[in-house]
Short mmCIF file of C-alpha atoms and ligand atoms in Angstrom, two decimals:
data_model
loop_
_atom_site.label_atom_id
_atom_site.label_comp_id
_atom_site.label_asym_id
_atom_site.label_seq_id
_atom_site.Cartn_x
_atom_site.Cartn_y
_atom_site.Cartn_z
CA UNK A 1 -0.84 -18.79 12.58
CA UNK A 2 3.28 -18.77 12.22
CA UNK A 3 5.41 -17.42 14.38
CA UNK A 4 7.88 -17.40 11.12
CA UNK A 5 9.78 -13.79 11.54
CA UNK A 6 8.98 -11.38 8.73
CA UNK A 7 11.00 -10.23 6.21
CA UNK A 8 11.43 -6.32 6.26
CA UNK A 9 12.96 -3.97 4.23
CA UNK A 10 14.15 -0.23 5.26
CA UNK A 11 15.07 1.88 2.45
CA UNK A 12 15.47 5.62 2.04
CA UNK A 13 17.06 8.20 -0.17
CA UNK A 14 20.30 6.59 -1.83
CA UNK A 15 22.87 7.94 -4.35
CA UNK A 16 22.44 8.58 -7.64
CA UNK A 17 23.10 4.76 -9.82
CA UNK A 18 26.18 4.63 -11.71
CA UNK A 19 27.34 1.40 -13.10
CA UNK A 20 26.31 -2.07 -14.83
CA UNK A 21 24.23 -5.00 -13.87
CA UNK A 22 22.79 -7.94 -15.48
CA UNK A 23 19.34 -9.11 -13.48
CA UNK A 24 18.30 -12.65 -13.45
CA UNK A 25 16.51 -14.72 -16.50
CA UNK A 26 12.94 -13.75 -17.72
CA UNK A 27 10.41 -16.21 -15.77
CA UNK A 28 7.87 -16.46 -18.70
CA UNK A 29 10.79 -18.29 -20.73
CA UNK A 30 12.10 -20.05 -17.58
CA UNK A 31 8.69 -21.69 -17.23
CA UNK A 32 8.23 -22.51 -20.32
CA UNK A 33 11.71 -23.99 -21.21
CA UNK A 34 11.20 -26.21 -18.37
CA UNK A 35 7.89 -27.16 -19.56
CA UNK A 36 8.42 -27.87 -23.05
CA UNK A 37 12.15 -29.58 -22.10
CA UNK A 38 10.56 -32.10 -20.03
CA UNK A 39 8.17 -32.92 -22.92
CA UNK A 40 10.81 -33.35 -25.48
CA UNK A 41 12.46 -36.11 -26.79
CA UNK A 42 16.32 -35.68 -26.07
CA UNK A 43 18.19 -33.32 -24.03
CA UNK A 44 17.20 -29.87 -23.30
CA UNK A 45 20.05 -27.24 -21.77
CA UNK A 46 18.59 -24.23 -20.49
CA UNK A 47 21.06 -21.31 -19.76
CA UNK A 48 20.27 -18.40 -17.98
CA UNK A 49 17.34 -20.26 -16.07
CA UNK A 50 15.59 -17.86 -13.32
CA UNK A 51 16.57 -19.64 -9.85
CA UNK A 52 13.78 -18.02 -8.69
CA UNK A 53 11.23 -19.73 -6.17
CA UNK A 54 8.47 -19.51 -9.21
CA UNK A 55 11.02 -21.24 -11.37
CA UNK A 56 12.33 -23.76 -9.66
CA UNK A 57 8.64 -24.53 -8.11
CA UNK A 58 8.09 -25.90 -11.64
CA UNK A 59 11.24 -28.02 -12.15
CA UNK A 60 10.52 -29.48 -9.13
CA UNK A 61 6.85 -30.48 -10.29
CA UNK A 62 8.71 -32.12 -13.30
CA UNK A 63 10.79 -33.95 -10.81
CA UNK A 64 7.94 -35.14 -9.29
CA UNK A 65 5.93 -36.26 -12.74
CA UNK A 66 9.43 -38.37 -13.12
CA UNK A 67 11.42 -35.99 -15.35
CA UNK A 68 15.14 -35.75 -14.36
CA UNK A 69 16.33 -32.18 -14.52
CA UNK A 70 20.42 -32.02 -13.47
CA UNK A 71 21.29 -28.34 -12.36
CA UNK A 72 25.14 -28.22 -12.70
CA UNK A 73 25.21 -24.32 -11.87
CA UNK A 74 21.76 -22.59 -10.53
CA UNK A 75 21.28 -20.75 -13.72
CA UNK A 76 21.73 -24.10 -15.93
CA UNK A 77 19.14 -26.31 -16.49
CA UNK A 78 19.75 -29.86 -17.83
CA UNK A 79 16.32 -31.39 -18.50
CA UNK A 80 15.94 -35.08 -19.74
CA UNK A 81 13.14 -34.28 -21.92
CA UNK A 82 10.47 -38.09 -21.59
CA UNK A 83 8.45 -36.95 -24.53
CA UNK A 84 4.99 -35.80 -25.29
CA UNK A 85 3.66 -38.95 -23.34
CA UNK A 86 6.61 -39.79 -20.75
CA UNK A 87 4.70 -38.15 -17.92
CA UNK A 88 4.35 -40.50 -14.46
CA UNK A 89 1.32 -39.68 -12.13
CA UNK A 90 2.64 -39.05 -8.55
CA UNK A 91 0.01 -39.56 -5.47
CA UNK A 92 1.56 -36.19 -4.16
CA UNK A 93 0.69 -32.66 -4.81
CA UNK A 94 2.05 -30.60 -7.23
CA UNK A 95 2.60 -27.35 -5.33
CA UNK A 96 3.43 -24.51 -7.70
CA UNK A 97 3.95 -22.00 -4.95
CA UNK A 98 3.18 -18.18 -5.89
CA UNK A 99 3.14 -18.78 -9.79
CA UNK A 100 -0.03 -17.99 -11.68
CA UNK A 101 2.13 -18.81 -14.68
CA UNK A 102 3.05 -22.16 -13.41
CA UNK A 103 0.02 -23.79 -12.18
CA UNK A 104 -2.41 -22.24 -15.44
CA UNK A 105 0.06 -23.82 -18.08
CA UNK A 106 0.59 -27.03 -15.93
CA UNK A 107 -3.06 -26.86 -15.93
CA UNK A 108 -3.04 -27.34 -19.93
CA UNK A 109 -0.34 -29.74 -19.69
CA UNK A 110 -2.02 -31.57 -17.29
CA UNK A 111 -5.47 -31.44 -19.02
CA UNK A 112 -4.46 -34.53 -21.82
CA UNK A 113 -2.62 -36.79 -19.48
CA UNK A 114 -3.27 -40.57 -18.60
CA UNK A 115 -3.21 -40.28 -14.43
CA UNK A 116 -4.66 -37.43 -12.36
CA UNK A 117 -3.06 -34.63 -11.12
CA UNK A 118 -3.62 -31.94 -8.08
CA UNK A 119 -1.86 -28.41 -8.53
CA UNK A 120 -2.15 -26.44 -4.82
CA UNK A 121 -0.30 -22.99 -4.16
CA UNK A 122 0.41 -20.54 -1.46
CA UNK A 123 -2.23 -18.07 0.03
CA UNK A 124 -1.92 -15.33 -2.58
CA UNK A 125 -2.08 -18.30 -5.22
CA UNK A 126 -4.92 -19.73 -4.10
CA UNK A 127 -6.94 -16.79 -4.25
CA UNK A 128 -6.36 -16.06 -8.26
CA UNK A 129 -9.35 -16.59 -10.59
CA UNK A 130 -8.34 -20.31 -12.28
CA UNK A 131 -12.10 -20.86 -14.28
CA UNK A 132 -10.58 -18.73 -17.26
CA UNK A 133 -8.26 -21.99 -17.77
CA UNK A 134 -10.42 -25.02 -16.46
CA UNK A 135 -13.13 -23.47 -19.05
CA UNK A 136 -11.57 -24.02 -22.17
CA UNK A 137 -9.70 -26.74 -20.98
CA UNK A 138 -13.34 -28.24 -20.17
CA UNK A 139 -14.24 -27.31 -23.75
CA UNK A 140 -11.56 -29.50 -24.99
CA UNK A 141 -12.64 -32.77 -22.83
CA UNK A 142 -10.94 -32.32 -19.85
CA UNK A 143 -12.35 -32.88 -16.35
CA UNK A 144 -10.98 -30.52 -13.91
CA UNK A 145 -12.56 -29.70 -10.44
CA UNK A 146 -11.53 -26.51 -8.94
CA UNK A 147 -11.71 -24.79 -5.49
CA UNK A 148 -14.84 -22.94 -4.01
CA UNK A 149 -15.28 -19.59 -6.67
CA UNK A 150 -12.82 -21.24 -9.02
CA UNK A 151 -9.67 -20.54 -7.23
CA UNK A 152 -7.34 -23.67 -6.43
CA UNK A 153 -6.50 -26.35 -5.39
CA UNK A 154 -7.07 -28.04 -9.43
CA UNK A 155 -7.76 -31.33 -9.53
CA UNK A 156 -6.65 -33.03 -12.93
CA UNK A 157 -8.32 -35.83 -13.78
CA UNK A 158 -6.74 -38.52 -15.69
CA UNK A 159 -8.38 -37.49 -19.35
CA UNK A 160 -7.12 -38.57 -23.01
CA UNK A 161 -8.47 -37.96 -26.18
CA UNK A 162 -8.76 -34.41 -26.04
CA UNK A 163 -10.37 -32.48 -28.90
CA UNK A 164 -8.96 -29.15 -30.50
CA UNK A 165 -10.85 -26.11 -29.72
CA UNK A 166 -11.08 -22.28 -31.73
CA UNK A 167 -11.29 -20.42 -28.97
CA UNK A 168 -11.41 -16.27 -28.74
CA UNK A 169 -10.07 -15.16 -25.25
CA UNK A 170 -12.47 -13.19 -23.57
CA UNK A 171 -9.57 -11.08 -21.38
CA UNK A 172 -6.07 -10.76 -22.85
CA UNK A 173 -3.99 -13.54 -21.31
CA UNK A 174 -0.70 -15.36 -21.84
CA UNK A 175 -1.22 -17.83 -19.79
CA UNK A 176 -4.71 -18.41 -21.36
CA UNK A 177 -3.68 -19.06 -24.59
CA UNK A 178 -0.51 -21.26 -23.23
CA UNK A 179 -2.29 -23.30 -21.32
CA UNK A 180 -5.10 -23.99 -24.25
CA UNK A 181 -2.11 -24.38 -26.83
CA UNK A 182 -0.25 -26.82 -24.48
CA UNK A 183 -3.48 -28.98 -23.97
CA UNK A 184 -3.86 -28.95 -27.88
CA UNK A 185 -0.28 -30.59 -28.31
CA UNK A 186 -2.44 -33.73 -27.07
CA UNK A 187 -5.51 -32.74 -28.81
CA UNK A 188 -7.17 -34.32 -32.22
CA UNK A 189 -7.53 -32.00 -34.76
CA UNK A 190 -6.67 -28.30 -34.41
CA UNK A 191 -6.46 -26.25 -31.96
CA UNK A 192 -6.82 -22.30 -32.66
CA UNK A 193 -7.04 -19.18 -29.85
CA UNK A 194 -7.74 -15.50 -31.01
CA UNK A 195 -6.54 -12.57 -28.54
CA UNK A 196 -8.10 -9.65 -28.10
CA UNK A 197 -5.02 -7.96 -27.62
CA UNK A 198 -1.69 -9.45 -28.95
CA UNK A 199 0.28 -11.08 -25.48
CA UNK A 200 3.93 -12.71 -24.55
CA UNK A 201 4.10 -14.91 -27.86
CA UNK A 202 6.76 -17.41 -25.73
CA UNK A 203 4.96 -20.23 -25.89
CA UNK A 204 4.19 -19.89 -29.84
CA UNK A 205 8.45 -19.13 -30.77
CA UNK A 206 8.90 -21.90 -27.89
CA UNK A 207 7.12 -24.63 -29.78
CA UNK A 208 8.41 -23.55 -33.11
CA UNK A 209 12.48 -23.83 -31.62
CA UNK A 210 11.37 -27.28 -29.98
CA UNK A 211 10.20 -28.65 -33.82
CA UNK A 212 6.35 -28.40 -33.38
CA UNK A 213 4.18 -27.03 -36.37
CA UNK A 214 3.05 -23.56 -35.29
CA UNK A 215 0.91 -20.92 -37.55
CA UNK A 216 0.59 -17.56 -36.12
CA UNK A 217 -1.39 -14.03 -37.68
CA UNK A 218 -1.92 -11.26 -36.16
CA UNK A 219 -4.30 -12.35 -32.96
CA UNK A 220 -4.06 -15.97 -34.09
CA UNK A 221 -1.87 -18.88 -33.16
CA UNK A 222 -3.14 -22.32 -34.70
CA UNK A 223 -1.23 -26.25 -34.20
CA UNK A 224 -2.58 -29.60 -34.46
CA UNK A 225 -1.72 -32.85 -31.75
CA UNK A 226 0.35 -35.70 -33.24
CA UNK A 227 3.49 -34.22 -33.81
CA UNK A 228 6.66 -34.46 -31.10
CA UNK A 229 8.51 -32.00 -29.16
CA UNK A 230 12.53 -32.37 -30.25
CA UNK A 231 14.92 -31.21 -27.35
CA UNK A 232 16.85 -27.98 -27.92
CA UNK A 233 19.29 -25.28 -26.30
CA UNK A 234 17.67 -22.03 -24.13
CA UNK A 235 18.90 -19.18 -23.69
CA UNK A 236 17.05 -16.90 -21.59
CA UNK A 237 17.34 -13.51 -21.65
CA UNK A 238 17.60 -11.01 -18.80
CA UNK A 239 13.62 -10.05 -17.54
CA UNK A 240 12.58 -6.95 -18.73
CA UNK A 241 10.32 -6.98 -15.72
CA UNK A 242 13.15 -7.36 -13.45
CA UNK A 243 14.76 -4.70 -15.47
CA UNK A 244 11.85 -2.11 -14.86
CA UNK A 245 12.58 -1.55 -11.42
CA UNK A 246 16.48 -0.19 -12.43
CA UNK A 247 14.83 1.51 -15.25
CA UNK A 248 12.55 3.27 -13.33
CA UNK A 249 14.88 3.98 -10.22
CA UNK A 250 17.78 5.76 -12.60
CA UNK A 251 15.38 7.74 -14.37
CA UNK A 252 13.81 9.32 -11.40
CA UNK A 253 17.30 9.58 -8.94
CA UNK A 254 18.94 12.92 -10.04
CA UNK A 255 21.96 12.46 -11.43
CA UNK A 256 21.91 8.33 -12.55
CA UNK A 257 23.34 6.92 -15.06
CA UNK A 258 22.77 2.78 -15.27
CA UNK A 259 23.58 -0.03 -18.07
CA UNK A 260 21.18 -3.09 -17.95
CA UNK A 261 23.14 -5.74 -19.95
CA UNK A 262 21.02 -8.02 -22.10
CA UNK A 263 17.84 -7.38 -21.41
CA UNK A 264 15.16 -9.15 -23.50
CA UNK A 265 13.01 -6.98 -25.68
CA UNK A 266 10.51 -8.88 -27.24
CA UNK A 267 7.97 -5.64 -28.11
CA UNK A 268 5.18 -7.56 -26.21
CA UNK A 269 7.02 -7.22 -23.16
CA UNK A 270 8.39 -3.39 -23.71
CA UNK A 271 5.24 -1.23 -23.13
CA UNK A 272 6.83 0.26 -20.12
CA UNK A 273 9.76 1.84 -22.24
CA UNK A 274 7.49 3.55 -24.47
CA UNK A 275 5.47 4.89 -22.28
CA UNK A 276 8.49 5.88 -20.13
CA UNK A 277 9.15 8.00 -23.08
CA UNK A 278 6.24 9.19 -23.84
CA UNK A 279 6.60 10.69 -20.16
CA UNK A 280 10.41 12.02 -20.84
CA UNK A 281 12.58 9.22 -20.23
CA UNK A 282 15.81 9.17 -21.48
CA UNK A 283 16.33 5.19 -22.37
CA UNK A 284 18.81 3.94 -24.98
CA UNK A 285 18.78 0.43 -26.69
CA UNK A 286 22.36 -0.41 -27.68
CA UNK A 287 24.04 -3.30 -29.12
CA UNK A 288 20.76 -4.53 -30.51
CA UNK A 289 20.92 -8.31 -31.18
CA UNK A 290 18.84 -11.66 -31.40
CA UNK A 291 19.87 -14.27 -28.55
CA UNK A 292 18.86 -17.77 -29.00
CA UNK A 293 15.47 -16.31 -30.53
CA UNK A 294 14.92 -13.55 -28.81
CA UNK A 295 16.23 -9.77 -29.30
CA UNK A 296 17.99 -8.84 -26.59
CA UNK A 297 19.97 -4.89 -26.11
CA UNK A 298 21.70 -3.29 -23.62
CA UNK A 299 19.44 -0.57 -22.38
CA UNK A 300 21.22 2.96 -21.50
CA UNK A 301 19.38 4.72 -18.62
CA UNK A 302 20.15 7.95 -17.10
CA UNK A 303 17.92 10.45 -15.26
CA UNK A 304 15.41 12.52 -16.75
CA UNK A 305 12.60 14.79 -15.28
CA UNK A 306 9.24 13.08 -15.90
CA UNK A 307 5.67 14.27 -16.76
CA UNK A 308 2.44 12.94 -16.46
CA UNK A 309 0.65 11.05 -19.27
CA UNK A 310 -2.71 9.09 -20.47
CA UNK A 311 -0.92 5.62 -20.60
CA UNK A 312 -2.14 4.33 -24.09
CA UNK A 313 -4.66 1.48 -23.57
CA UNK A 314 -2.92 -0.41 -26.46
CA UNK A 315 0.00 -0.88 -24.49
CA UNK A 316 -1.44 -2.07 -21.29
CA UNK A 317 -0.84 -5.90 -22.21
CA UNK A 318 2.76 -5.46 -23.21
CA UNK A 319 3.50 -3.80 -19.86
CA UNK A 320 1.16 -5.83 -17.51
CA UNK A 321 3.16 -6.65 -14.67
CA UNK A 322 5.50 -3.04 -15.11
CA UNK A 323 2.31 -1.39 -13.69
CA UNK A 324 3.38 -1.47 -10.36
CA UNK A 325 6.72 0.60 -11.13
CA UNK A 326 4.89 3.07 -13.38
CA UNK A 327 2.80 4.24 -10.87
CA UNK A 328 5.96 5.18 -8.75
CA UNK A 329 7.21 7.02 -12.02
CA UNK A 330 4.05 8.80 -11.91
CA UNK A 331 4.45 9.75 -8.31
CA UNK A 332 7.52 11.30 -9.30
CA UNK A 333 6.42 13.31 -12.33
CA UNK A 334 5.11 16.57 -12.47
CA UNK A 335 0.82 16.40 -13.27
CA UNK A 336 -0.89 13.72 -13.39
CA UNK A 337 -0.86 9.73 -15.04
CA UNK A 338 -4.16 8.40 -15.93
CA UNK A 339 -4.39 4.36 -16.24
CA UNK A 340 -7.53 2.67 -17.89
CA UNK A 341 -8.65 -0.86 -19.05
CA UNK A 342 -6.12 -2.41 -16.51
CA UNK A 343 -8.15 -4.25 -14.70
CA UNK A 344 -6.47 -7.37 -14.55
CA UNK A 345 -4.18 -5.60 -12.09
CA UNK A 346 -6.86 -6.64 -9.53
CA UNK A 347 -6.48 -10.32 -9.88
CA UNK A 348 -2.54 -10.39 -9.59
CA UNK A 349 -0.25 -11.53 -6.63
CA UNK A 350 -2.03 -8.90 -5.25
CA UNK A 351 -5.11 -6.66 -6.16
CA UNK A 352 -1.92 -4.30 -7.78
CA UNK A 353 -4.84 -1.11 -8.65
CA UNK A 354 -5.54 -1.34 -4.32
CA UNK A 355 -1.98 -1.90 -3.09
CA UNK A 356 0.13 0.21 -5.21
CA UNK A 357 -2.97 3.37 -4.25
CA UNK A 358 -3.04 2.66 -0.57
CA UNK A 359 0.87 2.44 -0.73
CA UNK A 360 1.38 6.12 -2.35
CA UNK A 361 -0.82 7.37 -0.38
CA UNK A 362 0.63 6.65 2.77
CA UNK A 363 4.01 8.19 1.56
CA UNK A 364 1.78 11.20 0.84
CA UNK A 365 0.83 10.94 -2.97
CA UNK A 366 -2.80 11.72 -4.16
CA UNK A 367 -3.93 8.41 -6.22
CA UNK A 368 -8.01 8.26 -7.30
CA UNK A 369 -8.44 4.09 -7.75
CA UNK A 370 -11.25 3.51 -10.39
CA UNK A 371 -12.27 -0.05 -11.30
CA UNK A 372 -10.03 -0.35 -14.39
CA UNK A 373 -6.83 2.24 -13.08
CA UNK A 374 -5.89 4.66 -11.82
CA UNK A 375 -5.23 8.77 -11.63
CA UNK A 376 -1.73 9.76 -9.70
CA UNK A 377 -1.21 12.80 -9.26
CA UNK A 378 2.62 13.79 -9.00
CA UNK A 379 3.87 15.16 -5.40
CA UNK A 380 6.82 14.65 -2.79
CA UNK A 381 7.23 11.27 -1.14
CA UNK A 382 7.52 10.74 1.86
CA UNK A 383 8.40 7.92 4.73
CA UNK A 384 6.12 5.57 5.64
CA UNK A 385 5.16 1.78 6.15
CA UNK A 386 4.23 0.20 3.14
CA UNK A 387 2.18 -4.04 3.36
CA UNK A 388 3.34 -5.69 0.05
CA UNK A 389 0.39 -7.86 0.69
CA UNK A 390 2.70 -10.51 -0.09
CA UNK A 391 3.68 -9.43 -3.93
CA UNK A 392 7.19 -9.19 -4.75
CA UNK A 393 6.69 -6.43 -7.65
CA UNK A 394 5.27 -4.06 -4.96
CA UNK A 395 8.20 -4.48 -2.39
CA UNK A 396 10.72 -4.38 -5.20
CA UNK A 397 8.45 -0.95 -6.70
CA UNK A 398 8.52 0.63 -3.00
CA UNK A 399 12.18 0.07 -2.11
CA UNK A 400 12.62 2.27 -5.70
CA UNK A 401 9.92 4.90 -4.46
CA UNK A 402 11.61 4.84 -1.43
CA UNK A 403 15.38 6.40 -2.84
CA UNK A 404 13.16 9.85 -3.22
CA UNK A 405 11.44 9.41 -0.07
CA UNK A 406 12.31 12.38 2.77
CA UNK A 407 12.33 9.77 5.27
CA UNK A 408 12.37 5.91 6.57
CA UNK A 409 10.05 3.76 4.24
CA UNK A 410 9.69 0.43 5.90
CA UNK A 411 8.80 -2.23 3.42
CA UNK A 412 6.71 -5.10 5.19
CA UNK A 413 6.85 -8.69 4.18
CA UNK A 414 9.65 -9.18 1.21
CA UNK A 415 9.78 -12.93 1.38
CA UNK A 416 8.24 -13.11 -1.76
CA UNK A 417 10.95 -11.08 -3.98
CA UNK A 418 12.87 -14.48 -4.26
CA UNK A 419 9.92 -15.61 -6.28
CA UNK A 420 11.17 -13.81 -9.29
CA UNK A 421 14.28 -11.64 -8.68
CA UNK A 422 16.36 -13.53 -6.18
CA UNK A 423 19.38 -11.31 -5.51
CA UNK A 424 17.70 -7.87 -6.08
CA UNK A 425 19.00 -6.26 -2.57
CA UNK A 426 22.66 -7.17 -3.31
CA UNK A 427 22.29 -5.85 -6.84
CA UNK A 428 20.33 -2.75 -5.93
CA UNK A 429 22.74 -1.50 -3.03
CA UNK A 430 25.42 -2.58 -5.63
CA UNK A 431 24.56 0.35 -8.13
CA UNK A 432 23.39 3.47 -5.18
CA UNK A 433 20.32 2.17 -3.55
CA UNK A 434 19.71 2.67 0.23
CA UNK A 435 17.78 -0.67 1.46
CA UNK A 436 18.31 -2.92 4.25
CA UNK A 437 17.01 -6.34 4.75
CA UNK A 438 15.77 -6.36 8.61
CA UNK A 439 13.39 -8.92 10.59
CA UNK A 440 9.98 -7.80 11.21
CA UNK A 441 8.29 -8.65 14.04
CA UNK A 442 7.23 -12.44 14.39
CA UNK A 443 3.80 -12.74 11.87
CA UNK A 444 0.74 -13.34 13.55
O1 S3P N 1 2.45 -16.03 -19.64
C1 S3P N 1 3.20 -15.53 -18.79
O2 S3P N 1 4.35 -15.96 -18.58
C2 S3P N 1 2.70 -14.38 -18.01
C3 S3P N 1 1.56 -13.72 -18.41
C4 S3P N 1 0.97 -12.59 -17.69
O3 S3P N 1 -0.19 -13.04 -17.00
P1 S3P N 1 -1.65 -13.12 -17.70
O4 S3P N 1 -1.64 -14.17 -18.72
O5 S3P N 1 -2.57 -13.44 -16.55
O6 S3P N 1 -1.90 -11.77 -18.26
C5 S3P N 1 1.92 -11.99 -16.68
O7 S3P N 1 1.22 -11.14 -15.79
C6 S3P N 1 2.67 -13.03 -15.90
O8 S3P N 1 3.61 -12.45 -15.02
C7 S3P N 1 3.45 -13.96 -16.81
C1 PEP N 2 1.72 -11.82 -12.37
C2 PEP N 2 2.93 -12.33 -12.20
O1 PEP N 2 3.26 -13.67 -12.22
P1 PEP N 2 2.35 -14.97 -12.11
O2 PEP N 2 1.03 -14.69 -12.79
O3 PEP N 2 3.14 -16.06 -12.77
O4 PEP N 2 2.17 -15.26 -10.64
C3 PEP N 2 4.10 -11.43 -12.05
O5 PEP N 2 5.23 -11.96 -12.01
O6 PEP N 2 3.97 -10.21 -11.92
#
């Protein structure tokens, strides 16, 4: 029980969104630049790191495993890499907060080393499935216990001599294959995962910038163990996830017109924008360019009326965590959206399929759940009072649902918005949007 006071949110109909804005660096990268920095041998500068609570819950892991990471501005990073075997054992948890992302590739990273490890997380954390991980992992000679159902806490043991592993992912997974690749930079022999679908290849052009051996195919990534990590320079682009919710809110307020400045575009991260299109968005990519690795535009949005579509299951994985903001797009468009094969929705921050449905329809909106998606069916919005269950993509979706709301939506229990887009109030009421950050009442 806490007596903590909530975080609330009011938000209602705004203006339309004129102007620029840049949004905070893409957490997959942020992660991972951390990650692979700390393993390195030399230097590694990281600009444009996400000071996000997800983020910086990993740096300070690092800290704790006895890497030194200087942060001269919040967005730099300055990580003295110890190299592949540097790693010190620490007798105190290693608590990666809300991030699935952190604690599954820590898990991989912690799979080959000499001392044992425990990774804990907060409530919604410790509720997220953790066996598709610790069984590969397992496959490759690690020892890993985890919690009751296979949720954390993980504990590490202290394990070398791993052995590679050719492994086919049974559900489409970034962090799957990242944690199974990082595990196999300690491994003997090689170490190969096949997708089912193509994911976030980060990890892959990560190790390839930071000097290790990397063969990827279509579906396939293979590397072998015995090579070293060699510092380098990160620059992270702006989160196209972060991005969404602006993209989303100027195409459905009449009369927007928004620039998002350097987003990153890697195509297994842009589902959403096709399939905004597909609906009748009006989205432009301009001043197309590659930024350390990475292409990177500056994305032109103004408003355009929407219509319902079949979202294409091919492009469910390269929009996984933009599902939340779609369905508020589909709220707003005329017929209806039909989502399939999405069910790893359900095992997110939140079960996204149940909150997102029980969300709309309190602000009026007919939504059928089925065990893979969902049908939305268009309509007029309303005011309501939406739980985030603690997931910052549905507070950040709502506030945007909320700007063609005819009344009050109160959006309870925000806190976790600083996870991954610290700063989004400031930047949202910058460009039109109508939200206010009040206290809720104490929790119970
Ligand atoms: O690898 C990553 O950085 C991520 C992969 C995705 O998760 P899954 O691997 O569970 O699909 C995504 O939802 C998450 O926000 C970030
Ligand atoms: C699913 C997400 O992140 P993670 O898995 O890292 O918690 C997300 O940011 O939407």
């Amino acid at each position: 029980m806490s007596e903590a006071v909530r975080q609330d949110w009011s938000a209602g109909k705004g203006t339309a969104l004129h102007g620029s804005l840049r949004v905070p660096g893409d957490k997959s990268i942020s992660h991972r630049a951390v990650m692979l920095g700390a393993l390195a041998d030399g230097t590694t500068e990281i600009h444009g790191f996400l000071d996000g609570e997800d983020t910086r819950a990993t740096a300070r892991i690092f800290t704790q495993l006895g890497v030194r990471i200087d942060t001269p501005a919040p967005t730099v990073c300055v990580v003295h890499g110890v190299g592949l075997h540097g790693l010190r054992g620490t007798d105190e948890v290693l608590d990666c907060g809300n991030a699935g992302t952190g604690m599954r590739l820590l898990a991989g990273v912690l799979a080959g080393q000499a001392f044992d490890s425990v990774l804990v997380g907060d409530a919604s954390l410790t509720k997220r499935p953790m066996r598709r991980v610790t069984d590969p992992l397992t496959a490759m000679g690690a020892r890993i216990d985890t919690g009751e159902g296979g949720t954390p806490p993980l504990r590490v043991h202290a394990r070398t001599g791993l052995q590679g592993i050719d492994y086919a992912l049974p559900v489409a997974s970034a962090q799957v294959k990242s944690a199974v690749l990082l595990a196999g930079l300690y491994a003997e022999g090689e170490t190969v995962v096949r997708e089912p679908h193509p994911t976030r290849d980060y990890t892959e052009r990560m190790l390839a910038t930071f000097g290790w051996p990397v063969e990827t195919a279509p579906g396939v990534v293979r590397l072998s163990g015995g090579h070293r990590l060699r510092a380098a320079r990160v620059d992270v682009p702006a989160d196209f996830s972060s991005a969404a919710f602006f993209i989303v809110a100027a195409t459905i307020i009449p009369g927007s017109e928004l620039r998002l400045e350097a987003v990153g575009i890697n195509p297994r991260r842009t589902g959403l924008l096709q399939v905004l299109r597909l609906m009748g968005a009006d989205i432009r990519e301009e001043n197309r360019r590659d930024d350390g690795g990475e292409p990177v535009a500056d994305l032109l949005v103004r408003h355009a009326p929407l219509h319902g579509i079949e979202v294409p299951s091919a492009l469910v994985a390269d929009m996984i965590d933009e599902f939340p903001i779609l369905f508020i797009a589909a709220a707003c468009a005329s017929g209806r959206t039909v989502v399939r094969d999405a069910a790893e929705l359900r095992v997110k921050e939140s079960d996204r399929i149940a909150t997102m449905a029980t969300g709309l329809r309190t602000l009026g909106i007919s939504v059928e759940e089925t065990p893979d998606g969902a049908v939305i069916h268009g309509g007029r919005l309303g005011g309501g009072s939406i739980a985030t269950h603690d997931d910052h993509r549905i507070a950040m979706s709502f506030a945007v649902a909320a700007q063609r709301a005819s009344g009050e939506v109160r959006i309870n229990d925000i806190a976790t918005v600083a996870t991954s887009f610290p700063g989004f109030v400031e930047l949202a009421r910058g460009v039109g949007m109508a939200i206010d950050a009040i206290a809720g009442p104490p929790a119970l």
